[in-house]
Amino acid sequence: MKKFLTTFLFTCLLCMLSITPIHASSNDYVIDETGYFSHEYITELNEKCEHLSNEYNCAIYIRIVGNTRSSTIENLADNTYLSENLGKTSDHSGVMLYLDPINRHYDVVAHGEGNKIFTDYGKDEMAQHFVIFFANDNFEDGIKTFINEASNMIEDYYNYGDIIDVNNTQTTHSDALYNLKMDALGALVLTLLVMFALSTLMKNKGIKLQADQYEKGGLNLRHTSNLYTHTTTSRQYAPHNKNNGGGGTSVGSSGSSHSSGSF
Amino acid sequence: MDDHITDYKCPQCGGPLHFAPETQQLECDYCGSTFKIQDVIDPDHNEQVEDVQPKEHNEYWSTQEKENFSTYNCQSCGAQLLADPHDAVRQCPYCGNNIILESKFNGEYKPNRVLPFILDEKQAKQALMDFYRKKPFLPKAFKNKNRLQEVKGVYVPFFLYDGTVHGNLMAKASNSRSYREGDYIVTKTDHYTLYREGNILFENVPCDGSSNMPDEYMDSVEPFDYSKLVDFNTQYMAGYIADQYDVSKEENKDRAYTRMKNSTRKALLATCIGFQQVIPLYEQCNVMEGEIEYVYLPVYMLTTKWQNETFLFAINGTNGKVAGELPSDKKTVALYAIGMFIGFFLLISLLRGDLQIVLGGIF
């Protein structure tokens, strides 16, 4: 009887373990609860996030869920971040993409030092880059874009003190590198234009297509009319800029800041 | 004396005479004596010509005139050049070829009028040197070793076309204005239909009658001062080469009339003012053909070779306007391009502040 009871309890324990979701830890940088992505892809992302997170004191997380109908996505993201005890250092610094590909919602939540790095404006700017992929059901590239953007912003913050904010949009190091390429392109175009102008100096010949200088007395205009026919009207939607110009990050009572949306 | 003149020999010393642009007189190559052209024209000769063609006495070469010229044929480009037998043509002014064969001149038509050279060779060379200036890519060696002594005065056959172009033009035009209505920008556009009709008289639109002379060169040395055109006289050709036309006035007229039509279109379109956008819908130009005159116009030619490539230059013999294409030194071009790129890049990136940010991050 004792043996049977021991076996029964052990079996029950095994069953309980098998049906209870594995409790995520802060070492799980990427978790896909929906099974939408392959195991290999998740493993690859996880390694990438872990590598990036270990470089600086701000971690990058991704949670792919399908439950956002039950509550607001901000609350769900907050609960996940806090319950899983995510983040680095004592202030739980980090940023997380909380994505529901089924209900087509997302939330970017920042915490601790992450609130400084990921301002409201910065989160919105970052979202513009990856949401376009989500809108086209290209979740893999969208997630990769999120990771790249987030790692760039963290790197700029820790290496150069750069933050993307309302009045500080052109000053980040990665932006400057990109702008340098654009400057080089502009310089190339200008060089080509000037070189073309200089090369035309070397040539002073060409077919004349007009005979203006041989006109005797100019144009004798015999008939002229300007007939009004109709008026057309077009309307283009151009909402006023609702940005009040305020920068920084709005941090809630949970200690997190959010930027969420649908696609 | 008259015999000497028709042979272009100096009555004083028997030396060859040439036309001197600076004095507009005939000048002896040896003793330097000068003679007014009017003073040396043979009156009997003129009368004889008038007897042959009383109305168009200038149209045909007289037998006597023909004897004063030899034809020189370029074996390379096929140019047929006319010159005094004393001024043997040794090099083709069009292609620079040295194989020139002399033959008896048996041409038919002669020009009505001629525009005598106003610039002399020295001034023509100076005009060419001025053209060389401020050309950053021009190889120095080209300028230094250039064979400026080969500049040769050529009377180029031209046809001058008169005509009146009647044109009409229909176009659609519009004016737009925009304003904001809430979250919308509203654009209102007023549309019009325009109609213009008019005519322009053109006089003396030139087209060269030589297939050896590239049209782009002759177009580029325009304009010639037609007010200095004089009745054709062989004395003006002394010391110069003349080309014979091999493209007839009929073959050339399309080019001349197309130029007239284009100018008329442009003039009609220029009257469509007061609109933000004008798009031509329909246009028609008809030419009422006028007189066509065959004339000789003065052009200095230079053909020179540089790195196995032939460069041709044409200089207007009345105002020194130069047409041609100069060679470029590849090394200089590359240095300019690299230097300019670096300069522009530094300027743009410093002005935009991108370089400071990147360098600030590195150091």
XYZ file of C-alpha atoms in Angstrom:
626
model
C 0.000 0.000 0.000
C 2.789 2.318 0.936
C 4.530 1.470 -2.338
C 1.309 2.115 -4.257
C 0.815 5.443 -2.501
C 4.386 6.480 -3.236
C 3.960 5.506 -6.885
C 0.636 7.367 -7.077
C 2.035 10.540 -5.563
C 5.076 10.419 -7.846
C 2.809 9.944 -10.853
C 0.641 12.836 -9.752
C 3.718 14.987 -9.331
C 4.882 14.069 -12.791
C 1.456 14.869 -14.209
C 1.367 18.205 -12.435
C 4.774 19.041 -13.729
C 3.771 18.117 -17.239
C 0.573 20.217 -17.335
C 1.887 23.269 -15.500
C 3.569 25.750 -17.867
C 7.236 26.002 -17.436
C 7.774 29.128 -15.415
C 9.805 31.511 -17.473
C 12.949 32.924 -16.029
C 14.900 36.051 -16.842
C 17.210 33.881 -18.896
C 14.455 33.261 -21.415
C 14.855 36.252 -23.645
C 12.459 35.030 -26.294
C 9.364 32.970 -25.602
C 6.748 31.964 -28.118
C 3.591 30.822 -26.324
C 1.656 30.504 -29.548
C 3.890 28.023 -31.366
C 3.749 30.373 -34.309
C 7.498 30.215 -34.887
C 9.817 27.278 -35.221
C 11.924 26.168 -32.316
C 15.094 26.904 -34.281
C 14.030 30.448 -34.985
C 13.196 31.093 -31.343
C 16.500 29.584 -30.251
C 18.370 31.791 -32.703
C 16.578 34.908 -31.481
C 17.122 33.939 -27.899
C 20.843 33.597 -28.421
C 20.986 36.904 -30.184
C 19.059 38.703 -27.449
C 21.134 37.073 -24.764
C 24.335 38.127 -26.467
C 23.151 41.721 -26.878
C 21.732 41.876 -23.380
C 24.967 40.712 -21.835
C 26.929 43.522 -23.460
C 25.093 46.290 -21.644
C 22.971 46.589 -18.532
C 19.749 46.640 -20.466
C 18.137 43.416 -21.617
C 16.043 42.805 -24.708
C 13.036 40.460 -24.426
C 10.402 39.189 -26.769
C 7.165 37.550 -25.733
C 4.862 36.181 -28.385
C 1.398 35.584 -26.972
C -2.144 35.088 -28.098
C -4.100 36.208 -25.047
C -4.422 39.951 -25.411
C -8.220 39.900 -25.532
C -8.398 39.210 -21.818
C -6.998 42.589 -20.744
C -5.237 45.628 -22.094
C -1.970 44.716 -23.743
C -0.087 47.197 -21.525
C -1.332 45.446 -18.348
C -0.508 42.033 -19.729
C 2.956 43.163 -20.738
C 3.517 44.743 -17.343
C 2.374 41.591 -15.550
C 4.671 39.443 -17.632
C 7.663 41.705 -17.102
C 7.158 41.873 -13.334
C 6.052 38.276 -12.744
C 8.981 36.882 -14.681
C 11.269 39.215 -12.831
C 12.794 40.382 -16.074
C 15.460 43.005 -16.539
C 19.031 43.556 -15.530
C 20.585 45.026 -12.431
C 18.565 46.053 -9.434
C 16.238 48.354 -11.384
C 15.258 45.568 -13.811
C 16.487 47.529 -16.769
C 15.251 46.257 -20.098
C 12.938 46.545 -23.050
C 10.391 44.002 -24.199
C 8.342 43.491 -27.328
C 5.013 41.961 -26.333
C 3.491 40.685 -29.541
C 0.137 39.081 -30.198
C 0.234 38.000 -33.856
C -3.249 36.430 -33.554
C -5.114 39.505 -32.319
C -2.610 41.747 -34.118
C -1.530 43.892 -31.190
C 1.883 44.817 -29.900
C 3.359 46.671 -26.981
C 6.889 47.882 -26.361
C 7.519 48.071 -22.667
C 10.610 49.604 -21.098
C 11.670 49.378 -17.512
C 14.330 50.806 -15.184
C 17.261 52.300 -17.076
C 15.374 51.291 -20.234
C 12.945 54.134 -19.574
C 15.772 56.584 -20.113
C 16.977 54.882 -23.273
C 13.580 54.259 -24.792
C 11.737 57.553 -24.565
C 8.112 57.732 -25.663
C 9.260 59.293 -28.912
C 12.035 56.750 -29.310
C 9.654 53.832 -28.825
C 7.252 55.298 -31.371
C 10.080 55.838 -33.851
C 11.292 52.290 -33.342
C 7.745 50.926 -33.729
C 7.396 52.615 -37.098
C 10.256 50.503 -38.387
C 8.968 47.095 -37.323
C 5.182 47.548 -37.491
C 5.360 47.838 -41.255
C 6.613 44.230 -41.345
C 3.919 43.057 -38.929
C 1.259 44.721 -41.058
C 2.430 42.561 -43.954
C 2.461 39.407 -41.789
C 6.228 39.332 -41.994
C 6.711 38.733 -38.281
C 10.198 37.291 -38.553
C 11.682 40.393 -40.146
C 9.614 42.614 -37.867
C 11.051 40.950 -34.764
C 14.568 41.132 -36.143
C 14.051 44.826 -36.864
C 12.911 45.368 -33.287
C 16.022 43.653 -31.968
C 18.337 45.660 -34.239
C 16.690 48.971 -33.426
C 16.670 48.271 -29.716
C 20.318 47.177 -29.674
C 21.326 50.297 -31.658
C 19.547 52.550 -29.187
C 21.107 50.782 -26.209
C 24.554 50.946 -27.823
C 24.171 54.658 -28.647
C 23.080 55.374 -25.095
C 25.878 53.522 -23.341
C 28.663 54.446 -25.796
C 27.775 57.988 -26.792
C 25.028 59.095 -24.439
C 22.679 59.485 -27.401
C 18.931 59.260 -26.888
C 16.272 59.483 -29.527
C 13.840 62.079 -28.315
C 11.552 64.749 -29.716
C 14.186 67.465 -30.021
C 17.102 65.139 -30.343
C 16.325 63.095 -33.414
C 19.425 63.658 -35.554
C 22.146 63.204 -33.052
C 22.518 59.495 -32.502
C 25.730 57.849 -33.503
C 24.120 55.247 -35.731
C 22.058 57.940 -37.396
C 25.210 59.970 -37.965
C 26.893 56.990 -39.594
C 23.922 56.566 -41.877
C 23.899 60.299 -42.561
C 27.586 60.157 -43.458
C 26.768 57.669 -46.174
C 24.083 60.026 -47.405
C 26.590 62.902 -47.261
C 28.967 60.845 -49.386
C 26.183 60.191 -51.856
C 25.346 63.890 -51.968
C 29.023 64.741 -52.465
C 29.204 62.227 -55.288
C 26.189 63.725 -57.027
C 27.579 67.254 -56.623
C 30.971 66.116 -57.928
C 29.377 64.530 -60.966
C 27.369 67.683 -61.650
C 30.400 69.961 -61.397
C 32.533 67.573 -63.453
C 29.832 67.501 -66.090
C 29.683 71.302 -66.103
C 33.476 71.513 -66.421
C 33.541 68.922 -69.181
C 31.033 70.993 -71.166
C 33.608 73.793 -71.155
C 35.815 71.543 -73.252
C 33.231 71.415 -75.973
C 31.779 74.291 -77.887
C 29.856 72.758 -80.712
C 26.356 71.536 -81.292
C 23.522 71.522 -83.756
C 21.280 74.567 -83.561
C 17.616 73.701 -83.544
C 16.219 77.198 -83.632
C 16.619 80.302 -85.728
C 15.651 83.002 -83.228
C 18.461 85.351 -84.251
C 17.227 85.448 -87.830
C 13.715 86.625 -86.987
C 12.782 89.834 -88.713
C 10.364 91.884 -86.633
C 9.461 89.136 -84.172
C 6.168 87.315 -83.808
C 3.157 88.830 -85.473
C 0.419 87.449 -83.229
C -2.789 87.309 -85.211
C -5.093 85.460 -82.880
C -5.034 84.746 -79.158
C -7.623 83.285 -76.822
C -7.662 81.945 -73.268
C -10.852 79.966 -72.803
C -11.817 78.975 -69.258
C -13.236 75.427 -69.277
C -13.726 74.127 -65.737
C -12.453 73.917 -62.166
C -11.432 70.767 -60.327
C -11.145 70.313 -56.586
C -9.026 67.759 -54.768
C -8.744 67.063 -51.058
C -5.781 65.525 -49.373
C -5.950 64.276 -45.821
C -3.234 66.053 -43.851
C -3.923 66.054 -40.106
C -2.352 68.720 -37.973
C 0.752 67.629 -36.111
C -0.578 66.505 -32.752
C 2.832 66.246 -31.200
C 2.958 68.867 -28.481
C 6.721 68.909 -28.569
C 7.216 67.373 -25.097
C 10.028 64.877 -24.826
C 11.066 62.258 -22.281
C 9.336 59.127 -21.065
C 5.960 58.711 -19.325
C 6.528 56.078 -16.682
C 3.510 54.434 -15.076
C 3.022 53.307 -11.473
C 4.425 49.898 -12.358
C 7.712 51.560 -13.260
C 7.248 50.771 -16.946
C 6.648 52.874 -20.023
C 4.748 51.674 -23.052
C 4.209 52.202 -26.729
C 1.525 49.964 -28.120
C -0.586 49.628 -31.190
C -2.345 47.396 -33.665
C -1.433 46.396 -37.173
C 47.920 95.185 -115.544
C 44.574 93.521 -115.859
C 46.137 90.236 -116.856
C 48.308 90.354 -113.800
C 45.320 90.993 -111.581
C 43.280 88.115 -112.877
C 46.320 85.925 -112.282
C 46.592 87.408 -108.791
C 50.083 88.705 -109.424
C 51.406 91.943 -108.077
C 51.544 94.613 -110.802
C 54.658 95.988 -109.113
C 56.863 92.936 -108.643
C 54.902 89.988 -110.068
C 54.580 88.299 -106.671
C 51.351 86.569 -105.616
C 48.560 88.699 -104.171
C 46.371 87.760 -101.251
C 43.318 89.323 -99.633
C 44.273 91.147 -96.409
C 41.324 91.194 -93.986
C 42.682 94.053 -91.866
C 42.772 96.449 -94.855
C 40.120 94.639 -96.972
C 42.554 95.059 -99.911
C 44.775 92.827 -102.002
C 48.321 92.696 -100.705
C 51.507 91.443 -102.338
C 53.261 88.637 -100.484
C 56.701 89.902 -101.544
C 56.780 93.692 -101.892
C 53.822 94.437 -99.582
C 52.040 96.697 -102.097
C 48.300 96.968 -101.553
C 45.559 97.390 -104.130
C 41.867 98.179 -103.711
C 39.692 95.433 -105.098
C 37.468 97.884 -106.994
C 40.575 99.268 -108.680
C 41.656 95.921 -110.023
C 38.326 94.494 -111.210
C 38.417 93.977 -114.940
C 35.460 95.894 -116.424
C 35.553 93.854 -119.629
C 35.325 90.688 -117.637
C 32.176 91.884 -115.840
C 30.526 92.891 -119.057
C 31.272 89.516 -120.556
C 29.667 87.735 -117.645
C 26.585 89.944 -117.792
C 26.178 89.039 -121.452
C 26.046 85.355 -120.600
C 23.552 85.635 -117.731
C 21.969 89.065 -117.727
C 19.601 88.321 -114.804
C 21.652 85.965 -112.680
C 25.079 87.039 -113.669
C 26.591 85.625 -110.501
C 25.310 82.124 -110.853
C 27.958 80.605 -113.101
C 31.709 80.724 -113.113
C 33.084 82.292 -116.239
C 35.727 80.431 -118.219
C 38.248 83.063 -117.242
C 37.425 82.647 -113.557
C 37.698 78.896 -113.810
C 41.201 79.203 -115.147
C 42.212 81.111 -112.044
C 41.482 78.176 -109.777
C 42.578 74.645 -109.286
C 40.604 71.966 -107.560
C 42.291 70.073 -104.749
C 40.823 66.717 -103.795
C 41.464 65.237 -100.390
C 42.089 61.516 -100.738
C 40.974 60.914 -97.153
C 37.651 62.715 -96.635
C 36.824 63.498 -100.248
C 36.715 67.257 -99.789
C 36.916 69.254 -103.004
C 38.649 72.531 -102.398
C 39.163 75.500 -104.612
C 42.291 77.604 -104.481
C 44.605 79.744 -106.471
C 47.172 77.467 -108.160
C 49.879 79.585 -106.497
C 48.463 78.675 -103.055
C 48.931 74.947 -103.389
C 46.813 73.190 -100.780
C 49.075 70.834 -98.896
C 46.749 69.790 -96.106
C 43.018 69.237 -95.961
C 41.501 71.780 -93.549
C 38.739 69.311 -92.579
C 40.628 66.136 -91.767
C 44.281 67.188 -91.711
C 45.230 64.694 -94.424
C 48.305 65.541 -96.455
C 47.430 63.628 -99.619
C 45.895 66.329 -101.784
C 45.614 65.925 -105.537
C 45.362 68.927 -107.800
C 43.084 68.941 -110.828
C 41.548 71.438 -113.215
C 38.570 73.332 -111.812
C 35.430 72.737 -113.816
C 32.722 73.824 -111.377
C 29.391 75.232 -112.466
C 27.812 77.491 -109.873
C 29.460 80.333 -108.092
C 28.146 82.179 -105.061
C 26.067 85.346 -105.320
C 27.862 87.090 -102.529
C 30.833 86.648 -100.259
C 31.525 87.770 -96.732
C 35.221 88.704 -96.755
C 37.472 87.707 -93.880
C 37.642 90.428 -91.249
C 40.036 88.661 -88.898
C 43.512 87.793 -90.074
C 45.292 84.565 -89.211
C 46.957 86.098 -86.168
C 43.617 87.173 -84.721
C 42.158 83.751 -85.491
C 45.009 82.082 -83.601
C 44.446 84.482 -80.724
C 40.742 83.538 -80.682
C 41.748 79.890 -80.480
C 44.200 80.622 -77.658
C 41.403 82.443 -75.817
C 39.249 79.332 -76.243
C 42.011 77.270 -74.630
C 41.986 79.477 -71.546
C 40.161 78.448 -68.373
C 39.889 74.847 -69.531
C 41.019 72.928 -66.465
C 41.167 69.520 -68.126
C 43.111 70.621 -71.206
C 46.506 68.858 -71.375
C 49.285 71.416 -71.207
C 51.180 69.638 -73.937
C 48.239 70.078 -76.280
C 48.339 73.809 -75.772
C 52.101 74.021 -76.025
C 52.718 71.716 -78.943
C 49.640 72.613 -80.848
C 50.203 73.334 -84.523
C 48.645 76.760 -84.605
C 50.534 77.543 -87.779
C 48.143 75.207 -89.603
C 45.191 77.586 -89.228
C 43.778 77.996 -92.706
C 41.133 80.398 -93.996
C 38.349 78.643 -95.867
C 35.387 80.136 -97.654
C 32.588 77.752 -96.772
C 29.603 77.486 -99.134
C 26.378 78.425 -97.408
C 22.775 78.762 -98.464
C 20.828 81.548 -96.793
C 17.125 80.826 -96.562
C 14.304 83.326 -96.235
C 10.838 82.271 -95.241
C 7.700 83.166 -93.353
C 6.341 80.648 -90.892
C 2.636 80.622 -90.107
C 1.967 78.794 -86.890
C -0.901 77.941 -84.617
C -0.839 76.372 -81.232
C -3.446 74.888 -78.927
C -2.565 74.182 -75.325
C -4.200 73.371 -72.053
C -3.280 75.515 -69.095
C -4.104 75.587 -65.426
C -3.795 77.663 -62.288
C -4.023 76.036 -58.859
C -4.520 77.340 -55.354
C -4.495 75.409 -52.086
C -5.920 76.082 -48.657
C -6.607 74.109 -45.508
C -10.020 72.940 -44.392
C -9.658 71.161 -41.044
C -7.567 68.043 -41.523
C -7.677 68.390 -45.317
C -5.675 70.405 -47.794
C -8.008 71.476 -50.560
C -6.593 72.231 -54.002
C -8.709 74.014 -56.588
C -7.492 74.087 -60.164
C -8.901 76.298 -62.922
C -8.454 74.822 -66.395
C -8.167 76.747 -69.650
C -7.810 76.016 -73.340
C -5.408 78.380 -75.086
C -5.149 79.148 -78.782
C -2.459 81.193 -80.504
C -1.933 81.987 -84.140
C 0.780 84.111 -85.693
C 3.619 84.362 -88.159
C 7.298 85.203 -88.148
C 9.478 86.350 -91.002
C 12.949 84.822 -91.093
C 15.831 86.116 -93.139
C 19.145 84.529 -94.026
C 18.968 81.352 -91.964
C 22.281 79.720 -92.856
C 22.956 76.093 -93.774
C 26.351 75.060 -95.032
C 26.474 73.260 -98.341
C 29.551 71.201 -97.645
C 29.176 67.605 -96.571
C 32.770 67.680 -95.282
C 32.024 70.466 -92.871
C 30.207 69.087 -89.810
C 26.952 70.978 -89.306
C 27.509 71.261 -85.576
C 30.666 73.288 -86.181
C 29.041 75.680 -88.606
C 25.965 76.096 -86.411
C 28.207 76.888 -83.471
C 30.219 79.657 -85.133
C 27.062 81.581 -86.029
C 26.197 84.402 -86.344
C 27.928 85.981 -89.318
C 27.621 89.684 -89.907
C 25.566 89.711 -93.107
C 25.733 93.498 -93.341
C 29.289 93.064 -94.639
C 28.291 90.713 -97.459
C 29.544 91.982 -100.834
C 29.005 90.849 -104.385
C 31.176 87.871 -105.123
C 34.535 88.622 -106.613
C 37.365 86.153 -107.017
C 39.832 88.685 -105.620
C 38.460 88.046 -102.119
C 39.615 84.463 -102.434
C 43.243 85.298 -102.997
C 45.236 83.526 -100.295
C 42.316 81.436 -99.097
C 40.762 78.091 -99.895
C 37.179 77.795 -100.984
C 35.025 74.735 -100.663
C 32.535 73.703 -103.307
C 29.046 72.869 -102.226
C 28.029 69.262 -102.566
C 24.774 69.464 -100.615
C 22.209 71.288 -102.689
C 19.901 74.016 -101.459
C 16.995 71.591 -101.857
C 18.671 69.007 -99.661
C 19.469 71.633 -97.045
C 16.175 73.419 -96.843
C 14.483 70.994 -94.451
C 17.099 71.793 -91.852
C 16.658 75.532 -92.268
C 12.876 75.395 -92.242
C 12.836 73.101 -89.205
C 14.846 75.695 -87.320
C 12.339 78.363 -88.351
C 9.401 76.198 -87.254
C 10.986 75.463 -83.887
C 11.511 79.155 -83.245
C 7.923 79.907 -84.189
C 6.631 77.226 -81.814
C 8.762 78.649 -79.048
C 7.567 82.193 -79.716
C 3.907 81.125 -79.711
C 4.359 79.168 -76.491
C 6.096 82.158 -74.897
C 2.891 84.142 -75.271
C 1.016 81.688 -73.018
C 1.788 83.600 -69.854
C -0.099 83.963 -66.591
C -0.528 80.219 -66.020
C 1.237 77.870 -63.650
C 1.211 75.021 -66.125
C 0.954 75.034 -69.914
C 0.880 71.795 -71.896
C 0.821 72.040 -75.709
C -1.871 69.856 -77.235
C -1.614 70.638 -80.897
C 0.653 72.757 -83.026
C 1.136 73.306 -86.711
C 3.676 75.402 -88.581
C 3.790 75.968 -92.311
C 6.643 77.636 -94.121
C 6.070 80.000 -96.982
C 9.370 79.671 -98.745
C 11.304 82.787 -99.678
C 14.550 83.415 -101.487
C 17.580 81.178 -101.187
C 20.962 82.730 -101.689
C 24.270 80.974 -102.269
C 27.131 82.728 -100.463
C 30.659 82.124 -99.233
C 31.198 82.710 -95.519
C 34.662 82.983 -93.972
C 35.832 80.339 -91.515
C 39.304 79.580 -90.243
C 39.922 75.859 -89.841
C 42.455 74.001 -87.754
C 42.906 70.272 -87.735
C 45.334 68.833 -85.260
C 46.139 65.375 -84.005
C 46.492 64.490 -80.363
C 47.193 60.949 -79.202
C 46.031 59.467 -82.509
C 42.809 61.434 -82.414
C 41.950 64.253 -84.823
C 40.612 67.484 -83.393
C 38.918 69.977 -85.652
C 38.343 73.617 -84.791
C 36.372 76.180 -86.725
C 36.694 79.919 -86.132
C 34.274 82.486 -87.467
C 36.372 84.677 -89.783
C 34.452 87.799 -88.821
C 34.025 87.671 -85.047
C 36.437 84.971 -83.832
C 33.783 82.659 -82.387
C 35.314 79.203 -81.959
C 33.675 75.792 -82.317
C 35.410 72.568 -81.417
C 36.095 70.000 -78.786
C 39.251 69.926 -76.712
C 40.899 66.785 -75.376
C 40.838 66.073 -71.634
C 43.747 64.870 -69.570
C 42.464 61.757 -67.795
C 44.849 62.168 -64.871
C 43.751 65.755 -64.290
C 40.098 64.752 -64.555
C 40.621 62.013 -61.952
C 42.452 64.363 -59.590
C 39.745 66.979 -59.919
C 37.012 64.408 -59.284
C 38.696 62.960 -56.196
C 39.570 66.369 -54.771
C 36.115 67.698 -55.397
C 34.451 64.648 -53.846
C 36.550 64.930 -50.678
C 35.904 68.665 -50.504
C 32.157 68.339 -50.943
C 31.981 65.430 -48.516
C 33.824 67.339 -45.785
C 31.771 70.449 -46.395
C 28.410 68.676 -46.294
C 29.189 66.436 -43.340
C 30.680 69.301 -41.335
C 27.759 71.595 -42.083
C 25.263 68.906 -41.127
C 27.289 67.965 -38.072
C 27.459 64.269 -38.927
C 31.236 64.114 -39.021
C 31.595 65.772 -35.618
C 29.255 63.193 -34.071
C 31.040 60.221 -35.578
C 34.527 61.545 -34.842
C 33.383 62.516 -31.330
C 32.353 58.920 -30.767
C 35.680 57.556 -31.958
C 37.956 59.920 -30.039
